[in-house]
Short mmCIF file of C-alpha atoms in Angstrom, two decimals:
data_model
loop_
_atom_site.label_atom_id
_atom_site.label_comp_id
_atom_site.label_asym_id
_atom_site.label_seq_id
_atom_site.Cartn_x
_atom_site.Cartn_y
_atom_site.Cartn_z
CA GLY Q 7 -13.76 -6.13 -12.66
CA GLN Q 8 -10.58 -6.97 -14.46
CA SER Q 9 -9.37 -9.34 -16.95
CA LEU Q 10 -5.90 -9.87 -18.30
CA GLU Q 11 -5.36 -12.25 -21.12
CA GLN Q 12 -1.96 -14.10 -22.12
CA PRO Q 13 -1.09 -16.71 -24.55
CA SER Q 14 -0.90 -19.95 -22.65
CA GLU Q 15 2.59 -21.12 -24.03
CA VAL Q 16 5.45 -19.56 -26.10
CA THR Q 17 8.56 -21.68 -27.33
CA ALA Q 18 11.93 -20.18 -28.57
CA VAL Q 19 15.52 -21.14 -28.83
CA GLU Q 20 18.48 -19.84 -26.99
CA GLY Q 21 19.83 -16.40 -28.25
CA ALA Q 22 16.42 -15.69 -29.79
CA ILE Q 23 14.05 -12.69 -28.86
CA VAL Q 24 10.53 -13.55 -27.80
CA GLN Q 25 7.55 -11.32 -27.02
CA ILE Q 26 4.81 -12.24 -24.54
CA ASN Q 27 1.70 -10.19 -24.99
CA CYS Q 28 -0.99 -9.19 -22.44
CA THR Q 29 -4.50 -7.66 -23.44
CA TYR Q 30 -6.48 -6.18 -20.70
CA GLN Q 31 -10.07 -5.21 -19.76
CA THR Q 32 -10.38 -3.25 -16.58
CA SER Q 33 -12.81 -0.73 -15.06
CA GLY Q 34 -9.81 1.44 -13.72
CA PHE Q 35 -6.24 0.96 -14.86
CA TYR Q 36 -3.09 2.08 -13.06
CA GLY Q 37 -0.25 0.40 -14.96
CA LEU Q 38 0.84 -3.16 -15.96
CA SER Q 39 3.45 -5.09 -13.97
CA TRP Q 40 5.31 -8.29 -15.12
CA TYR Q 41 6.29 -11.19 -12.91
CA GLN Q 42 8.34 -14.09 -13.55
CA GLN Q 43 7.75 -17.42 -11.77
CA HIS Q 44 9.98 -20.58 -12.17
CA ASP Q 45 8.36 -23.97 -11.46
CA GLY Q 46 8.15 -24.28 -7.70
CA GLY Q 47 9.42 -20.75 -7.04
CA ALA Q 48 7.84 -17.55 -6.15
CA PRO Q 49 6.78 -14.86 -8.33
CA THR Q 50 9.43 -12.35 -8.92
CA PHE Q 51 8.76 -8.64 -9.92
CA LEU Q 52 10.20 -7.75 -13.41
CA SER Q 53 9.01 -4.44 -14.34
CA TYR Q 54 6.13 -1.89 -14.26
CA ASN Q 55 4.94 0.26 -16.73
CA ALA Q 56 2.67 3.30 -15.29
CA LEU Q 57 2.82 5.26 -18.55
CA ASP Q 58 2.62 4.42 -22.33
CA GLY Q 59 5.91 3.51 -23.87
CA LEU Q 60 8.92 1.04 -23.44
CA GLU Q 61 10.80 0.52 -20.16
CA GLU Q 62 14.05 -1.30 -20.40
CA THR Q 63 15.89 -3.41 -17.77
CA GLY Q 64 18.76 -5.40 -18.98
CA ARG Q 65 17.65 -8.26 -21.20
CA PHE Q 66 14.10 -7.71 -20.48
CA SER Q 67 11.78 -4.66 -21.87
CA SER Q 68 8.04 -3.98 -21.09
CA PHE Q 69 5.70 -1.97 -23.33
CA LEU Q 70 2.41 -0.37 -22.60
CA SER Q 71 -0.19 1.06 -24.81
CA ARG Q 72 -3.34 2.35 -22.96
CA SER Q 73 -5.18 3.33 -26.05
CA ASP Q 74 -4.97 -0.41 -27.13
CA SER Q 75 -5.20 -1.83 -23.56
CA TYR Q 76 -2.33 -3.77 -24.59
CA GLY Q 77 1.38 -4.52 -23.18
CA TYR Q 78 4.02 -6.87 -23.89
CA LEU Q 79 7.25 -8.18 -22.19
CA LEU Q 80 10.23 -8.55 -24.76
CA LEU Q 81 12.97 -10.79 -23.76
CA GLN Q 82 16.28 -10.80 -25.80
CA GLU Q 83 19.12 -13.13 -25.87
CA LEU Q 84 17.05 -15.81 -24.40
CA GLN Q 85 18.69 -18.06 -22.12
CA MET Q 86 17.73 -21.50 -20.87
CA LYS Q 87 17.06 -20.00 -17.21
CA ASP Q 88 14.32 -17.77 -18.70
CA SER Q 89 12.06 -20.91 -18.91
CA ALA Q 90 9.41 -19.96 -16.64
CA SER Q 91 6.09 -18.69 -16.45
CA TYR Q 92 5.40 -14.96 -17.02
CA PHE Q 93 2.33 -13.21 -15.58
CA CYS Q 94 1.22 -9.59 -16.62
CA ALA Q 95 -0.72 -7.93 -13.49
CA SER Q 96 -2.58 -4.65 -12.66
CA VAL Q 97 -3.93 -3.20 -9.57
CA ASN Q 98 -7.52 -2.30 -9.41
CA THR Q 99 -9.27 0.86 -8.30
CA GLY Q 100 -8.27 1.53 -4.79
CA PHE Q 101 -4.96 0.32 -5.69
CA GLN Q 102 -4.80 -2.64 -3.15
CA LYS Q 103 -5.82 -5.64 -5.15
CA LEU Q 104 -3.32 -7.01 -7.91
CA VAL Q 105 -4.92 -8.97 -10.50
CA PHE Q 106 -2.75 -11.28 -12.44
CA GLY Q 107 -3.11 -12.13 -16.12
CA THR Q 108 -3.69 -15.92 -17.09
CA GLY Q 109 -0.10 -16.57 -17.57
CA THR Q 110 2.34 -17.53 -20.42
CA ARG Q 111 4.78 -20.63 -20.07
CA LEU Q 112 7.81 -19.93 -21.91
CA LEU Q 113 10.07 -22.87 -22.96
CA VAL Q 114 13.48 -22.08 -24.11
CA SER Q 115 15.32 -24.85 -26.20
CA PRO Q 116 19.05 -25.26 -26.88
CA ASP E 17 17.09 -7.73 4.29
CA THR E 18 15.10 -7.86 1.19
CA GLU E 19 13.27 -11.23 1.42
CA VAL E 20 10.05 -12.35 2.52
CA THR E 21 10.35 -15.78 4.38
CA GLN E 22 7.53 -18.29 4.93
CA THR E 23 7.36 -21.29 7.03
CA PRO E 24 6.82 -24.23 6.82
CA LYS E 25 7.77 -25.02 3.13
CA HIS E 26 5.74 -27.96 2.94
CA LEU E 27 2.43 -28.94 5.03
CA VAL E 28 0.24 -31.97 4.93
CA MET E 29 -2.76 -31.94 7.10
CA GLY E 30 -5.95 -33.92 7.80
CA MET E 31 -9.32 -32.25 7.43
CA THR E 32 -9.85 -32.18 11.11
CA ASN E 33 -6.41 -30.58 11.98
CA LYS E 34 -5.52 -27.05 12.88
CA LYS E 35 -2.31 -25.57 11.46
CA SER E 36 -0.77 -22.19 10.93
CA LEU E 37 1.06 -20.66 8.09
CA LYS E 38 3.84 -17.70 9.05
CA CYS E 39 5.25 -15.15 6.96
CA GLU E 40 7.84 -12.48 7.81
CA GLN E 41 9.37 -9.50 6.26
CA HIS E 42 11.86 -6.86 7.40
CA MET E 43 12.02 -4.52 4.67
CA GLY E 44 9.58 -2.13 6.52
CA HIS E 45 6.78 -2.79 4.28
CA ARG E 46 3.28 -1.85 5.72
CA ALA E 47 1.12 -3.92 3.22
CA MET E 48 1.11 -7.66 3.27
CA TYR E 49 -0.90 -10.28 1.36
CA TRP E 50 -1.99 -14.00 1.19
CA TYR E 51 -2.39 -15.51 -2.26
CA LYS E 52 -3.58 -19.04 -3.14
CA GLN E 53 -2.06 -20.52 -6.33
CA LYS E 54 -3.01 -23.88 -7.97
CA ALA E 55 -0.92 -25.58 -10.48
CA LYS E 56 -0.52 -23.75 -13.72
CA LYS E 57 -2.70 -20.91 -12.59
CA PRO E 58 -2.04 -17.31 -11.56
CA PRO E 59 -1.95 -16.55 -8.04
CA GLU E 60 -5.27 -15.51 -6.45
CA LEU E 61 -5.42 -12.74 -3.86
CA MET E 62 -7.03 -13.96 -0.50
CA PHE E 63 -6.39 -11.20 2.09
CA VAL E 64 -4.65 -7.72 2.07
CA TYR E 65 -3.38 -6.14 5.35
CA SER E 66 -2.53 -2.49 5.29
CA TYR E 67 -0.78 -1.00 8.39
CA GLU E 68 -1.60 -4.33 10.37
CA LYS E 69 -5.38 -4.05 9.67
CA LEU E 70 -7.38 -6.21 7.31
CA SER E 71 -8.34 -4.06 4.25
CA ILE E 72 -9.45 -6.93 1.81
CA ASN E 73 -10.95 -10.11 2.37
CA GLU E 74 -11.63 -11.84 -1.13
CA SER E 75 -14.83 -13.82 0.26
CA VAL E 76 -12.60 -16.35 1.51
CA PRO E 77 -14.15 -19.25 3.46
CA SER E 78 -13.98 -18.76 7.20
CA ARG E 79 -11.74 -22.03 7.62
CA PHE E 80 -8.80 -19.66 6.68
CA SER E 81 -8.27 -16.94 9.37
CA PRO E 82 -5.60 -14.30 8.77
CA GLU E 83 -3.77 -12.54 11.58
CA CYS E 84 -1.29 -9.82 11.50
CA PRO E 85 0.29 -9.54 14.79
CA ASN E 86 2.82 -6.68 13.94
CA SER E 87 4.12 -5.02 10.95
CA SER E 88 6.63 -7.74 10.18
CA LEU E 89 4.51 -10.84 10.75
CA LEU E 90 1.74 -12.38 8.95
CA ASN E 91 -0.07 -15.66 9.92
CA LEU E 92 -2.70 -17.64 8.20
CA HIS E 93 -4.77 -19.89 10.57
CA LEU E 94 -6.11 -23.17 8.89
CA HIS E 95 -9.00 -25.06 10.25
CA ALA E 96 -11.22 -27.88 8.87
CA LEU E 97 -9.83 -27.51 5.44
CA GLN E 98 -10.86 -29.40 2.31
CA PRO E 99 -8.79 -31.44 -0.17
CA GLU E 100 -9.50 -28.66 -2.78
CA ASP E 101 -7.70 -26.29 -0.53
CA SER E 102 -4.44 -28.19 -1.41
CA ALA E 103 -2.40 -25.50 -3.03
CA LEU E 104 0.81 -23.22 -2.93
CA TYR E 105 0.03 -20.38 -0.45
CA LEU E 106 2.13 -17.39 -0.98
CA CYS E 107 2.93 -14.44 1.07
CA ALA E 108 3.91 -11.00 -0.25
CA SER E 109 4.69 -7.57 0.87
CA SER E 110 4.97 -4.04 -0.63
CA PRO E 111 5.13 -0.59 0.42
CA PRO E 112 1.47 0.56 0.76
CA THR E 113 1.59 3.33 -1.94
CA SER E 114 -0.15 3.27 -5.40
CA GLY E 115 2.99 2.31 -7.13
CA GLY E 116 3.96 0.01 -4.53
CA TYR E 117 1.06 -2.42 -4.76
CA ASN E 118 2.20 -3.02 -8.35
CA GLU E 119 5.62 -4.18 -7.07
CA GLN E 120 5.19 -7.01 -4.67
CA PHE E 121 7.91 -9.18 -2.97
CA PHE E 122 6.79 -12.73 -2.65
CA GLY E 123 7.95 -15.32 -0.22
CA PRO E 124 8.87 -18.87 -1.53
CA GLY E 125 5.29 -20.18 -0.48
CA THR E 126 3.92 -23.31 1.58
CA ARG E 127 2.99 -26.16 -0.35
CA LEU E 128 0.05 -27.17 1.46
CA THR E 129 -1.69 -30.69 1.05
CA VAL E 130 -5.00 -31.62 2.71
CA LEU E 131 -5.69 -35.32 2.93
#
């Protein structure tokens, strides 16, 4: 089976940098994705790490360390609109089932 | 067209009703999914269709019946639901490649309330 654990809530102020961690236990691992979901909205794909290291997409970066079974999402220059829930996710062996992490609610204050 | 559409946006139904949720995408994706999401919880996979064939059923009760009429459409038929089935039902699609399953495109969801 798979389990992906995240902190339940993170708070930060506008302009700051915040890191959302994800630790996982899986029987087979094929990379880590990150999704953003605003209240009442749909999950939106942010990034995918197939290999160890840092992937950068604008203000967002994602990191993966397979040896530590750990990844994180880094959000820079925080804006109020970044207040949302963030989920890490990973596909299982066989590739068809995407399992989501427990989710982190990010609250950005002025 | 890079979006997944879902209808209706909201649905209220009694436990004896029959209703259907609809999902459509025109991105040429050959994998489509139904998820159920409760408040403050992550999405939970219900069904996966790959090339219009049901490939995963996550032990979902038979009162939920999926259907994939063609490569662009996905339906979820609902019958004799329970109040605990009230949730946000999300449809998603992706290319059916090993990398594609990681990048799924979600529709806005149907907010279902069962009375």
